[in-house]
């Protein structure tokens, strides 16, 4: 299937490793021209630094052209076992990173997408947006806010050829999950017992779903949140 991404300019944040890197790789494999943004990449960007948004978009557009595909991805906020013990600064940082930063980037790139009649905006969210998990209150409380914004934006921009969707990964074999379980082997063993698919997912499996939603082939899919979790989530 031709996904219609050849020559498209894609901006992927949090693209230095894990799911973000896998999505960037998959977009490039489909012929997209990908700007990989992260704190350690050529397009240096920290999603907590709201003042850096304009500079990032300006640099990408100067080098590659107007952004056709924007993938809003970032590492998850820190774990806290007691939600009432989370410092105010952590709440503010999580909201800035998970909600405000993507909204500011969209404010820059979506008008151009509308004018050209093509645009794909994808959020890499989390299954915790649907089912809270212990220790992940910052993620659980903030990620649904961006998904709610996407629902509104999807309706407002569908007629202009711009879609807004999200992937919601479950337990994926990344450095973050290995750290959370005290090792990848421990995480895999837990997945064998607790995930219906009996294993962790891979970043490449998330990327496959993400790239389809970013494609021309997905032109009639918008306002959707797609779980990529091996059947773990029980919510509708």
Coordinates of C-alpha atoms in Angstrom, one line a residue:
X1 CA 0.0 0.0 0.0
X2 CA 1.3 3.5 -0.9
X3 CA 0.8 5.6 2.2
X4 CA 1.3 8.8 0.3
X5 CA 4.1 10.1 2.6
X6 CA 6.9 10.5 0.0
X7 CA 8.3 14.0 0.2
X8 CA 6.1 15.0 3.1
X9 CA 7.8 17.0 5.9
X10 CA 7.3 15.4 9.3
X11 CA 8.2 16.8 12.7
X12 CA 8.6 14.2 15.5
X13 CA 9.4 15.3 19.0
X14 CA 11.0 13.1 21.6
X15 CA 12.6 11.3 18.6
X16 CA 16.0 10.3 20.0
X17 CA 14.9 6.9 21.3
X18 CA 12.1 4.5 22.0
X19 CA 8.7 5.0 20.4
X20 CA 9.6 8.4 19.0
X21 CA 12.7 7.1 17.2
X22 CA 10.7 4.2 15.9
X23 CA 8.0 6.5 14.4
X24 CA 10.7 8.7 12.9
X25 CA 12.3 5.6 11.3
X26 CA 9.0 4.4 9.9
X27 CA 8.1 7.7 8.5
X28 CA 11.5 7.9 6.7
X29 CA 11.0 4.4 5.4
X30 CA 7.8 5.7 3.7
X31 CA 9.7 8.5 2.1
X32 CA 8.9 11.3 4.4
X33 CA 11.5 14.0 5.2
X34 CA 11.8 13.8 9.0
X35 CA 12.9 16.4 11.5
X36 CA 13.8 14.6 14.7
X37 CA 13.5 16.9 17.7
X38 CA 14.7 16.1 21.2
X39 CA 17.1 17.4 23.8
X40 CA 20.0 15.6 22.2
X41 CA 19.2 15.7 18.5
X42 CA 20.1 18.1 15.7
X43 CA 16.8 19.9 16.2
X44 CA 17.5 20.5 19.9
X45 CA 14.2 20.9 21.7
X46 CA 13.0 20.4 25.3
X47 CA 9.2 20.2 25.4
X48 CA 9.2 21.8 28.8
X49 CA 10.7 25.0 27.3
X50 CA 7.7 26.7 25.7
X51 CA 9.8 29.6 24.5
X52 CA 11.7 27.2 22.3
X53 CA 8.7 26.3 20.2
X54 CA 8.9 29.0 17.6
X55 CA 12.7 28.4 17.1
X56 CA 12.1 24.7 16.5
X57 CA 9.4 25.3 13.9
X58 CA 11.3 28.0 12.2
X59 CA 14.4 25.8 11.9
X60 CA 12.5 22.8 10.5
X61 CA 10.7 25.0 8.0
X62 CA 13.9 26.7 6.9
X63 CA 15.7 23.4 6.4
X64 CA 12.9 21.1 5.1
X65 CA 9.8 23.2 4.3
X66 CA 6.4 23.5 5.8
X67 CA 5.4 20.8 8.2
X68 CA 2.8 18.3 6.8
X69 CA 2.9 15.8 9.7
X70 CA 3.4 16.6 13.3
X71 CA 3.9 13.8 15.9
X72 CA 3.6 15.0 19.4
X73 CA 5.7 12.6 21.5
X74 CA 7.5 13.1 24.8
X75 CA 8.8 11.0 27.6
X76 CA 6.4 10.3 30.5
X77 CA 6.5 12.4 33.7
X78 CA 8.0 11.0 36.8
X79 CA 6.3 8.4 39.0
X80 CA 4.8 9.3 42.4
X81 CA 3.1 6.6 44.5
X82 CA 1.0 9.2 46.4
X83 CA -0.9 11.6 44.2
X84 CA -1.4 14.0 47.1
X85 CA 2.4 14.2 47.6
X86 CA 3.2 15.5 44.1
X87 CA 4.8 18.9 44.3
X88 CA 3.1 21.8 42.5
X89 CA 6.2 22.2 40.2
X90 CA 5.8 18.7 39.0
X91 CA 2.1 19.2 38.2
X92 CA 3.0 22.4 36.3
X93 CA 5.9 20.7 34.4
X94 CA 3.7 17.7 33.3
X95 CA 0.9 20.0 32.0
X96 CA 3.4 22.2 30.2
X97 CA 5.1 19.2 28.5
X98 CA 2.0 17.0 27.8
X99 CA -0.5 19.7 26.9
X100 CA 0.7 23.2 26.4
X101 CA 3.8 22.5 24.3
X102 CA 1.9 20.4 21.7
X103 CA -0.8 23.0 21.5
X104 CA 1.7 25.7 20.8
X105 CA 3.4 23.7 18.1
X106 CA 0.0 23.0 16.5
X107 CA -0.8 26.7 16.6
X108 CA 2.3 27.2 14.4
X109 CA 1.8 24.3 11.9
X110 CA -1.9 23.7 11.5
X111 CA -2.8 26.9 9.7
X112 CA -0.3 25.9 6.9
X113 CA -1.7 22.4 6.8
X114 CA -5.2 23.8 6.3
X115 CA -4.0 26.1 3.5
X116 CA -2.4 23.3 1.6
X117 CA -5.3 20.9 2.1
X118 CA -3.3 18.2 3.9
X119 CA -2.1 17.7 7.4
X120 CA -1.7 14.9 10.0
X121 CA -1.4 15.6 13.7
X122 CA -0.7 12.6 15.9
X123 CA -0.3 12.4 19.7
X124 CA 1.6 9.6 21.3
X125 CA -0.4 9.3 24.4
X126 CA -0.8 6.3 26.8
X127 CA -3.3 3.7 27.8
X128 CA -3.2 5.4 31.2
X129 CA -5.4 8.1 29.6
X130 CA -8.2 5.6 29.7
X131 CA -7.2 3.4 32.7
X132 CA -5.3 5.0 35.6
X133 CA -2.3 3.0 36.9
X134 CA -0.6 3.4 40.3
X135 CA 2.2 5.9 40.3
X136 CA 1.3 7.5 37.0
X137 CA -1.1 10.2 38.2
X138 CA 0.7 13.0 36.3
X139 CA 0.3 11.1 33.0
X140 CA -3.3 10.0 33.8
X141 CA -4.4 13.5 34.7
X142 CA -2.8 15.4 31.9
X143 CA -2.9 13.2 28.8
X144 CA -6.7 13.2 28.5
X145 CA -6.6 17.0 28.2
X146 CA -4.8 16.8 24.9
X147 CA -7.1 14.1 23.6
X148 CA -10.1 16.3 24.4
X149 CA -8.5 19.1 22.5
X150 CA -7.9 16.8 19.5
X151 CA -11.6 15.9 19.5
X152 CA -12.6 19.5 19.0
X153 CA -9.8 20.2 16.5
X154 CA -10.7 17.1 14.5
X155 CA -14.2 18.3 13.9
X156 CA -13.1 21.8 13.0
X157 CA -10.4 20.8 10.5
X158 CA -11.7 17.6 8.9
X159 CA -13.1 19.5 5.9
X160 CA -9.7 21.1 5.3
X161 CA -7.9 17.8 5.0
X162 CA -6.2 17.9 8.4
X163 CA -6.7 15.0 10.8
X164 CA -6.0 14.7 14.6
X165 CA -5.5 11.2 16.0
X166 CA -3.6 9.5 18.9
X167 CA -2.0 6.2 19.6
X168 CA -2.2 4.9 23.2
X169 CA 0.6 2.5 23.9
X170 CA 0.4 0.0 26.7
X171 CA 3.4 -1.9 28.0
X172 CA 6.1 -1.3 25.3
X173 CA 9.7 -2.6 25.5
X174 CA 11.4 0.8 26.1
X175 CA 14.0 2.0 28.6
X176 CA 11.3 3.6 30.7
X177 CA 9.4 0.4 31.3
X178 CA 12.7 -1.5 32.1
X179 CA 13.5 1.2 34.7
X180 CA 10.0 0.9 36.1
X181 CA 10.2 -2.8 36.6
X182 CA 13.9 -3.0 37.6
X183 CA 15.0 -4.6 34.3
X184 CA 13.6 -5.6 30.9
X185 CA 13.5 -9.3 31.8
X186 CA 11.3 -8.5 34.8
X187 CA 9.0 -6.4 32.7
X188 CA 8.8 -9.2 30.1
X189 CA 7.9 -11.8 32.8
X190 CA 5.2 -9.5 34.2
X191 CA 3.8 -9.0 30.7
X192 CA 3.7 -12.8 30.1
X193 CA 1.4 -13.1 33.1
X194 CA -0.7 -9.9 32.8
X195 CA -1.0 -8.9 29.1
X196 CA -3.4 -10.9 27.0
X197 CA -0.8 -11.0 24.2
X198 CA 1.6 -12.5 26.8
X199 CA 4.5 -10.1 26.0
X200 CA 5.6 -6.5 25.8
X201 CA 4.9 -4.7 22.6
X202 CA 7.7 -3.2 20.6
X203 CA 8.3 0.4 19.6
X204 CA 8.0 -0.7 15.9
X205 CA 4.5 -2.0 16.5
X206 CA 3.4 1.3 17.9
X207 CA 5.1 3.0 14.9
X208 CA 3.2 0.9 12.4
X209 CA -0.1 2.1 13.8
X210 CA 1.2 5.7 14.1
X211 CA 2.4 5.9 10.5
X212 CA -0.9 4.6 9.1
X213 CA -2.7 7.4 11.0
X214 CA -0.2 9.9 9.5
X215 CA -0.8 8.6 6.0
X216 CA -2.9 9.7 3.1
X217 CA -4.6 6.4 3.3
X218 CA -6.1 7.4 6.7
X219 CA -7.8 10.5 5.3
X220 CA -11.2 9.5 6.7
X221 CA -10.0 8.7 10.2
X222 CA -9.9 11.6 12.6
X223 CA -10.6 12.3 16.3
X224 CA -9.7 8.7 17.2
X225 CA -7.5 7.2 19.9
X226 CA -6.1 3.8 19.0
X227 CA -4.9 1.5 21.8
X228 CA -1.7 -0.4 21.0
X229 CA -1.5 -2.6 24.1
X230 CA -1.9 -6.3 23.3
X231 CA -5.4 -6.3 24.7
X232 CA -4.4 -5.1 28.2
X233 CA -6.9 -2.2 28.6
X234 CA -10.4 -3.3 29.5
X235 CA -12.1 0.1 29.0
X236 CA -14.1 0.9 25.9

